[in-house]
Coordinates of C-alpha atoms and ligand atoms in Angstrom, one line a residue:
X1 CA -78.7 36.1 118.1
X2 CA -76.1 33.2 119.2
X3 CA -77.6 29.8 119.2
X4 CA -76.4 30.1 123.1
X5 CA -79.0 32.5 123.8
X6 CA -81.4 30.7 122.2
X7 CA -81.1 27.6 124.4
X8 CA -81.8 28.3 128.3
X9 CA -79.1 25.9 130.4
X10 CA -80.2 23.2 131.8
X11 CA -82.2 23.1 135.2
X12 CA -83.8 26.6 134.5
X13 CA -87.2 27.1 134.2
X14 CA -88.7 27.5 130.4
X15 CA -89.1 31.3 129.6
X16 CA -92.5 32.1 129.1
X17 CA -94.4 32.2 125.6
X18 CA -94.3 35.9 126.3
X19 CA -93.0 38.1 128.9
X20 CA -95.2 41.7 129.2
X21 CA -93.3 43.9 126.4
X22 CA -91.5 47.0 127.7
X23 CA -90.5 50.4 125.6
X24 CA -88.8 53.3 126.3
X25 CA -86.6 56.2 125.1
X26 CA -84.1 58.9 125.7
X27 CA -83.7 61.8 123.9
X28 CA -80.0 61.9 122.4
X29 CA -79.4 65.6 123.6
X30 CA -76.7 66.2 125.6
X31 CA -74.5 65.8 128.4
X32 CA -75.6 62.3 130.7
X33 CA -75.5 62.3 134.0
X34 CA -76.4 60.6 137.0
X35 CA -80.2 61.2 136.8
X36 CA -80.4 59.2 133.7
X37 CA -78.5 56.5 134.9
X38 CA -80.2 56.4 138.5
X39 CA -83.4 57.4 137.1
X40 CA -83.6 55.8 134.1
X41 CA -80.8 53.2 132.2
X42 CA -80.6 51.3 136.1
X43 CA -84.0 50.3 135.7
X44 CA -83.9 49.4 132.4
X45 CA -81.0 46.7 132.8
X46 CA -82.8 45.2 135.6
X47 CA -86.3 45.1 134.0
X48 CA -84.4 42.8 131.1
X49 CA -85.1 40.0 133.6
X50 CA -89.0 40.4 133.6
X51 CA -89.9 41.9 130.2
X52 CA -89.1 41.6 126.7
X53 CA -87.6 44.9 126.1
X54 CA -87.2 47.9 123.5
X55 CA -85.0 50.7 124.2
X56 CA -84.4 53.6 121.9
X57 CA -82.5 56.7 121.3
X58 CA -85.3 59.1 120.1
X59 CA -83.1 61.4 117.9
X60 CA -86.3 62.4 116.0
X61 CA -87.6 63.8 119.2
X62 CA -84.4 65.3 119.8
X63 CA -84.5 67.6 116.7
X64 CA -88.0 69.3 118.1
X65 CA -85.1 71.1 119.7
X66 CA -82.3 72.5 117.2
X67 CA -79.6 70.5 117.2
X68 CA -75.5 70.8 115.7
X69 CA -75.4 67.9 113.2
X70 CA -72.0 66.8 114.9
X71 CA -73.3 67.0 118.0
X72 CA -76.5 65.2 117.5
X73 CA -74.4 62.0 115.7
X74 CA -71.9 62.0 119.0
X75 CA -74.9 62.5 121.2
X76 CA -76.9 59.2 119.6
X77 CA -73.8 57.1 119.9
X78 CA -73.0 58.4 123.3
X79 CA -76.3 57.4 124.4
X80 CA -76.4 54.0 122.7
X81 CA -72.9 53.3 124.4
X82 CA -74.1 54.2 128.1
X83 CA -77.4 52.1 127.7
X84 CA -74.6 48.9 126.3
X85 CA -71.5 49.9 129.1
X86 CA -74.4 50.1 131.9
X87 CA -75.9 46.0 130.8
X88 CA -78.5 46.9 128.2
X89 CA -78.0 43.3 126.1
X90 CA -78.3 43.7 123.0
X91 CA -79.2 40.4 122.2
X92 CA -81.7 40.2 124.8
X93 CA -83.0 43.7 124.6
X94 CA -83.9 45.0 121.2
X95 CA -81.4 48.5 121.2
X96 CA -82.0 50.5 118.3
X97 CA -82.0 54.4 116.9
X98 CA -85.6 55.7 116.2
X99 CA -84.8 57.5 113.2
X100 CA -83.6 54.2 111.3
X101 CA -86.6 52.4 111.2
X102 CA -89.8 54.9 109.3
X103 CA -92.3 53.1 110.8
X104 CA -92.3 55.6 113.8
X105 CA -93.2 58.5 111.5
X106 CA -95.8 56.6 109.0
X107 CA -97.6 55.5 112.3
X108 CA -97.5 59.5 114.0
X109 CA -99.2 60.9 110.3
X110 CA -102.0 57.9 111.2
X111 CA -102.2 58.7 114.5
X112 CA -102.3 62.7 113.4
X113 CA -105.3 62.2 111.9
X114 CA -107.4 60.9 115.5
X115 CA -105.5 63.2 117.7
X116 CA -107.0 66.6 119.0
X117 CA -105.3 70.0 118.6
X118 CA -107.2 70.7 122.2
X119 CA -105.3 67.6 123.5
X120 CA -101.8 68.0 122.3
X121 CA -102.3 71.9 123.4
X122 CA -103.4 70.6 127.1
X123 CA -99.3 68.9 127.4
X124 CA -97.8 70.4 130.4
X125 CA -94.5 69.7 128.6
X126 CA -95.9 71.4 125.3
X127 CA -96.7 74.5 127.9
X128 CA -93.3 74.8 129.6
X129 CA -91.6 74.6 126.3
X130 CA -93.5 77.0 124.8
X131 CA -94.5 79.6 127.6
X132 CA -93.8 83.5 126.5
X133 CA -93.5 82.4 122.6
X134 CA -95.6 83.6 120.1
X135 CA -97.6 80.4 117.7
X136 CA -96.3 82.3 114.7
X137 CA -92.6 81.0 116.0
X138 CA -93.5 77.8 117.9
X139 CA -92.2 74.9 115.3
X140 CA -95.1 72.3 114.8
X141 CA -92.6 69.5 115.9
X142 CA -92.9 70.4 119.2
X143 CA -96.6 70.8 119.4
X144 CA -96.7 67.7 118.0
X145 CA -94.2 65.7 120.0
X146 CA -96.5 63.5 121.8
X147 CA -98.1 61.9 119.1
X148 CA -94.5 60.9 117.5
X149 CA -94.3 59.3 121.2
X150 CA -97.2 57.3 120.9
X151 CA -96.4 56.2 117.4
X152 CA -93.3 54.9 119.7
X153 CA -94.5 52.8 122.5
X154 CA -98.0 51.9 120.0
X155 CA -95.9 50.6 116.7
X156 CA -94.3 47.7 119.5
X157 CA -97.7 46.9 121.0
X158 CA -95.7 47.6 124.7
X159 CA -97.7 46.8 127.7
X160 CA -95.3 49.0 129.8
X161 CA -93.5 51.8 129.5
X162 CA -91.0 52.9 132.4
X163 CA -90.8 57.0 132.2
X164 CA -90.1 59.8 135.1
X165 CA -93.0 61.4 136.0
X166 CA -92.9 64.5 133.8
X167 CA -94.2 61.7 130.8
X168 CA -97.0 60.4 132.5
X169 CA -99.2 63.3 130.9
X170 CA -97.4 61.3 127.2
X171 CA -98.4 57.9 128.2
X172 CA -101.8 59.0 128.9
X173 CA -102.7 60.6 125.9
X174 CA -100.8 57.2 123.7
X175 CA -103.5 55.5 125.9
X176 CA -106.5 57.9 124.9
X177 CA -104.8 57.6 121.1
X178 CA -105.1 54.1 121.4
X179 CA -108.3 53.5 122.6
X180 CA -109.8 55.9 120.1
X181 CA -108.3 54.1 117.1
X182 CA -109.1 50.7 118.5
X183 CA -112.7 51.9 118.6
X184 CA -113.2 53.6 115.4
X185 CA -111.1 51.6 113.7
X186 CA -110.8 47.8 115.2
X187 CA -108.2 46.3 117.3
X188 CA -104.9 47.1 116.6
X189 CA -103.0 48.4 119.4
X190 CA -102.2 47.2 122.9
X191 CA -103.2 50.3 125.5
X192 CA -100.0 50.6 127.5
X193 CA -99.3 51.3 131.0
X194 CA -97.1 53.6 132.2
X195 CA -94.5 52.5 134.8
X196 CA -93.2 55.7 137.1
X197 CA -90.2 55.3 138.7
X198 CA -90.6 56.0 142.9
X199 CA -89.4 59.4 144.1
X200 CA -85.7 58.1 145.4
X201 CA -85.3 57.9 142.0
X202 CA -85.8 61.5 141.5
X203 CA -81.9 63.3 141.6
X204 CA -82.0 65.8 142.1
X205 CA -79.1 69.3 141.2
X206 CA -75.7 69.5 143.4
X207 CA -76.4 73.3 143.7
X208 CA -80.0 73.2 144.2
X209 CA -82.0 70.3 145.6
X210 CA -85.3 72.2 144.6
X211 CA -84.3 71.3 140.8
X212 CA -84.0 68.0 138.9
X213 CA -80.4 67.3 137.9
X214 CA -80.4 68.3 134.1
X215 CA -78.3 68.3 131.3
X216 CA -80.0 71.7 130.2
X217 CA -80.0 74.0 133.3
X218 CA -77.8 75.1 136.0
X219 CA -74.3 75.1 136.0
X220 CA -71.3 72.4 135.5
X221 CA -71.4 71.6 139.4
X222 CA -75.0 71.0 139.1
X223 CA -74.8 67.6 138.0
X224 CA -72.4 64.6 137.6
X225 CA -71.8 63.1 133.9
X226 CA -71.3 59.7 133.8
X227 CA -67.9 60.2 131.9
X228 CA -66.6 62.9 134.5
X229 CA -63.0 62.2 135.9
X230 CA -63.0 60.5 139.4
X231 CA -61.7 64.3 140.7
X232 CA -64.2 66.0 138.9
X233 CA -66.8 63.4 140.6
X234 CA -65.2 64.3 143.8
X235 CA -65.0 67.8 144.1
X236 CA -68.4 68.0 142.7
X237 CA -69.8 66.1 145.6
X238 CA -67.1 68.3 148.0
X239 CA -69.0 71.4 146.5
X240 CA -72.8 70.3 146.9
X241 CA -74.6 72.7 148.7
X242 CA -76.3 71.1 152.1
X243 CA -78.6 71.7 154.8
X244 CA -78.9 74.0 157.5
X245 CA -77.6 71.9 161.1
X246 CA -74.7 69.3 160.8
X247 CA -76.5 66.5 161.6
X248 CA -76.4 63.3 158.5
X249 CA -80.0 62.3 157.8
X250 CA -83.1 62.9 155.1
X251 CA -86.2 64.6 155.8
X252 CA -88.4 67.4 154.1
X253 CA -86.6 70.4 156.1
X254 CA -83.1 68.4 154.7
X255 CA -83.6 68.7 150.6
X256 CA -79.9 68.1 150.1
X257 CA -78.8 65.7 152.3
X258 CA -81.8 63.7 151.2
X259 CA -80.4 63.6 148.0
X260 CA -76.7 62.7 148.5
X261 CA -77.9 59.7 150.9
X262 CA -80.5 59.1 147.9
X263 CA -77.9 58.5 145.7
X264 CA -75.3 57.0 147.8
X265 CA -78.7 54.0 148.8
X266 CA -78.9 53.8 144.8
X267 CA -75.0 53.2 144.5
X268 CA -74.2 50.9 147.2
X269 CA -77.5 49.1 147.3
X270 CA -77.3 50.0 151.3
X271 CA -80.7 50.9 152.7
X272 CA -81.3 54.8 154.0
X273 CA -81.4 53.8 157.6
X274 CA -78.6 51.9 157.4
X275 CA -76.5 54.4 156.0
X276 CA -77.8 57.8 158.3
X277 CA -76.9 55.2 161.2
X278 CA -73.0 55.0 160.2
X279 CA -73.0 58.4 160.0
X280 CA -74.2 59.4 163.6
X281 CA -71.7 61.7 165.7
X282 CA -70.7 62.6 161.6
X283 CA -70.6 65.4 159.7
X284 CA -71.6 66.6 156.4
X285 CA -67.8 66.2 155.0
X286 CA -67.6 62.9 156.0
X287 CA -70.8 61.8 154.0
X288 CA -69.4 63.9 151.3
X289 CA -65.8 62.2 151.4
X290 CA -67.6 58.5 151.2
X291 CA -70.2 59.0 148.8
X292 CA -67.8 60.6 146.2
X293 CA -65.8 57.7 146.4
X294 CA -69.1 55.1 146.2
X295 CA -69.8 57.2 142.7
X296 CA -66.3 57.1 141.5
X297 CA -66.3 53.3 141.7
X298 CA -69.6 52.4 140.8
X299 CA -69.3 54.9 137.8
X300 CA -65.7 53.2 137.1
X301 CA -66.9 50.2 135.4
X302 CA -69.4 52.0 133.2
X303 CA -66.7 54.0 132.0
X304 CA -64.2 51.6 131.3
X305 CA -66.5 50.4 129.1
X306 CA -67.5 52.8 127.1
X307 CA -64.1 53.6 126.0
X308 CA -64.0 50.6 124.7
X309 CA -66.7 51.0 122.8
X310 CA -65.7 54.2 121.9
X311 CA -62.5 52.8 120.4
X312 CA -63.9 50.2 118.6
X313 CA -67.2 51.4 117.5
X314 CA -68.0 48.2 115.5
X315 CA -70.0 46.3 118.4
X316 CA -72.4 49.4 118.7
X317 CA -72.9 49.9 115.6
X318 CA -73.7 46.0 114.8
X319 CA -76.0 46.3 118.1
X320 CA -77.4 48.6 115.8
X321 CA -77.8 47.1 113.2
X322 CA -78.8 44.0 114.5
X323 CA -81.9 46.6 116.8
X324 CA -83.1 48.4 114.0
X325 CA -84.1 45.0 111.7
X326 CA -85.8 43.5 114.9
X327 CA -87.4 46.6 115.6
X328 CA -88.6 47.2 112.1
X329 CA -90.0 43.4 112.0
X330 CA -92.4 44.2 115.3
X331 CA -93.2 47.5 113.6
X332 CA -94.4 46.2 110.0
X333 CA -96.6 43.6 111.6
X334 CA -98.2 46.5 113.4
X335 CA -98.3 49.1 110.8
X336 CA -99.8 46.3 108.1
X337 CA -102.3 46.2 110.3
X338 CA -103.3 49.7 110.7
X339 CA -103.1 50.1 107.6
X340 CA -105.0 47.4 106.7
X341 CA -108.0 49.0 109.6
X342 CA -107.7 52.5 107.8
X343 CA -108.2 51.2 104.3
X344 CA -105.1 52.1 102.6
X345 CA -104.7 49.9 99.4
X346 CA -101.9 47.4 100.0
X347 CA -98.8 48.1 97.9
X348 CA -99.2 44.9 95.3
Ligands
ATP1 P1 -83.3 68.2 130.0 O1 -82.3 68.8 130.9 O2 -83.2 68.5 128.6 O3 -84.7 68.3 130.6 P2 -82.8 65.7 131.2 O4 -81.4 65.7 131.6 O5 -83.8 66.0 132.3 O6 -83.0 66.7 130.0 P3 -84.3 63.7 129.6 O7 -83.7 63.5 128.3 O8 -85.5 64.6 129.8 O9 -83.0 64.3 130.5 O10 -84.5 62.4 130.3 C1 -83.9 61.2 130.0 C2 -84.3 60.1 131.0 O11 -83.6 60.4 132.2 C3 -85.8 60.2 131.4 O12 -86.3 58.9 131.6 C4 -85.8 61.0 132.6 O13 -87.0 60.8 133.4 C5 -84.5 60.6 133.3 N1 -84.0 61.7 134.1 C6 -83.5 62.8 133.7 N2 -83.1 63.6 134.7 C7 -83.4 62.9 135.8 C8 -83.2 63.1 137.2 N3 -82.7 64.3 137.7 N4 -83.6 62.2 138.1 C9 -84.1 61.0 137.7 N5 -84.3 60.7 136.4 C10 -84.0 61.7 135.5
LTN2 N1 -90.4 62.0 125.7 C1 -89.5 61.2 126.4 C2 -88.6 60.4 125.5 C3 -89.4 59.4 124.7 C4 -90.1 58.2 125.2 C5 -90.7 57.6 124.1 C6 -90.2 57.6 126.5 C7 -89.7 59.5 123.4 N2 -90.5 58.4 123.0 C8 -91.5 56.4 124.2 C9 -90.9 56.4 126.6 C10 -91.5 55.9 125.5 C11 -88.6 62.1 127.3 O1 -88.4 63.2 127.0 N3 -88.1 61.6 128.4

């Protein structure tokens, strides 16, 4: 850190002895799109100002999934780069890949060892992902997936932990985790709460507004990456499927128009009303025409700069760097002390 950031200016208030602790992850695994910008990365540059923050690409969880090796490296850095390009801080934020600091699987064979076969079997997540497959076939990292995310959010002591609602279950059961070992054990872990995003922030596809936009299902005009072309942005929005009527405004019996004015509020900052108001006496293709050009130039920035990360890849990777040490300090502390509550024989 720059001895800048280490004095506040003048005339502002003293920071706190210590903000409430935030961590979360993404999975490097694909394609990003808007959904994890509007859903997830958005929030995370603004809760910079409140918390003292962790954010990590979970390659480890990644691989419960097989992976190309070239692919997964490109993916981890991709990721990194849109969390940097979209005002993650490194040096206010603690950035960092999950795979370089061990801690997080030392801590998940601990944790192994309190957690229930019954619980870990009760994941929706683990259910979806496994539905219609046989256990002779099913790979254990899966099954076990939720305990390497509690080793996650428990190794930083987090108070908070900002996830869409489909990780809720995850939270939970780091909470149960917690509180067990705490109990049997001793104190060692902070029991952390989960922070779930509202339902605007919930995109959902361009060619089905029953479905989350995903990186995984649907088609190419189902979603808009981050790094698409201003035209491909465009015509994407052009192509989204609407509602039945022509009138511009949300409501249940108006899935896709609720999304598109969902996203244009989350662009442009305008509120709903606000915006279903302009667009009285309007039609679909004029909401279409406007809100393709409010993602093109709120996207713009974002992409700028991660092509210039992209061509000189040493300020990610000394982010990096930089993440994984600070990360790995929080983490020892931690996992001295668990070991220390288990009884395992410091090394001397
Ligand atoms: P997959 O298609 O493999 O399910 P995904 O595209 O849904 O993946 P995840 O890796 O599961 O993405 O999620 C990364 C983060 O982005 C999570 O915090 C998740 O809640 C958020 N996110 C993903 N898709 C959306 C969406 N459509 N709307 C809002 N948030 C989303
Ligand atoms: N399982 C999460 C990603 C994830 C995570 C975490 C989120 C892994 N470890 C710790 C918050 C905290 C997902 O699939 N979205």
């Amino acid at each position: 850190m720059s001895a800048a950031a280490d004095k506040p200016p003048q005339n502002e208030p003293p920071r706190p002895e210590r903000r409430p602790r935030v961590f979360s992850g993404i999975q490097p695994s694909g394609t990003l799109h808007l959904g994890n910008y509007l859903g997830a990365v958005k929030n995370w540059v603004a809760m910079q100002d409140t918390h003292d923050c962790l954010y990590c690409a979970v390659d480890l969880h990644a691989i419960t999934v097989r992976q190309q090796r070239a692919e997964l490296r490109r993916n981890t850095i991709d990721l990194v780069n849109l969390f940097l390009a979209s005002g993650v801080d490194p040096e206010r934020s603690i950035v960092f890949v999950q795979s370089h600091v061990p801690a997080h699987t030392e801590l998940m064979w601990i944790l192994n060892t309190i957690t229930y076969m019954g619980e870990l079997r009760r994941m929706t997540q683990f259910k979806d992902k496994t539905a219609g497959a046989e256990g002779e076939s099913i790979a254990v990292g899966i099954f076990d997936y939720p305990v390497l995310m509690a080793a996650d959010i428990l190794l930083y002591r987090a108070d908070a932990v900002p996830v869409g609602e489909d990780q809720k279950q995850h939270v939970e059961l780091t909470r149960d985790v917690a509180e067990r070992f705490n109990k049997a054990f001793g104190k060692a872990f902070v029991v952390p709460e989960p922070i779930i995003r509202t339902e605007g922030a919930r995109v959902m596809s361009l060619d089905d507004p029953a479905k989350k936009m995903s990186k995984s299902a649907g088609s190419e005009n189902s979603y808009v990456a981050v790094m698409d072309a201003p035209d491909v942005i465009r015509r994407k929005i052009r192509r989204a499927v609407t509602d039945s009527g022509t009138e511009v405004r949300g409501g249940p019996d108006k899935p896709a128009l609720s999304n598109l004015l969902d996203i244009y509020s989350a662009f442009s900052g305008d509120p709903l009303d606000e915006i279903v108001r302009r667009y009285e006496g309007k039609g679909y293709a004029d909401l279409k025409a406007d809100l393709g050009e409010v993602v093109v130039s709120a996207l713009a920035p974002i992409q700028v700069r991660i092509r210039e990360l992209e061509a000189d890849t040493s300020y990610t990777l000394n982010a990096l760097h930089v993440g994984a040490e600070r990360a790995e300090a929080i983490a020892a502390r931690t996992l001295a002390k668990v070991r220390e509550r288990v009884g395992l024989v410091p090394r001397p």
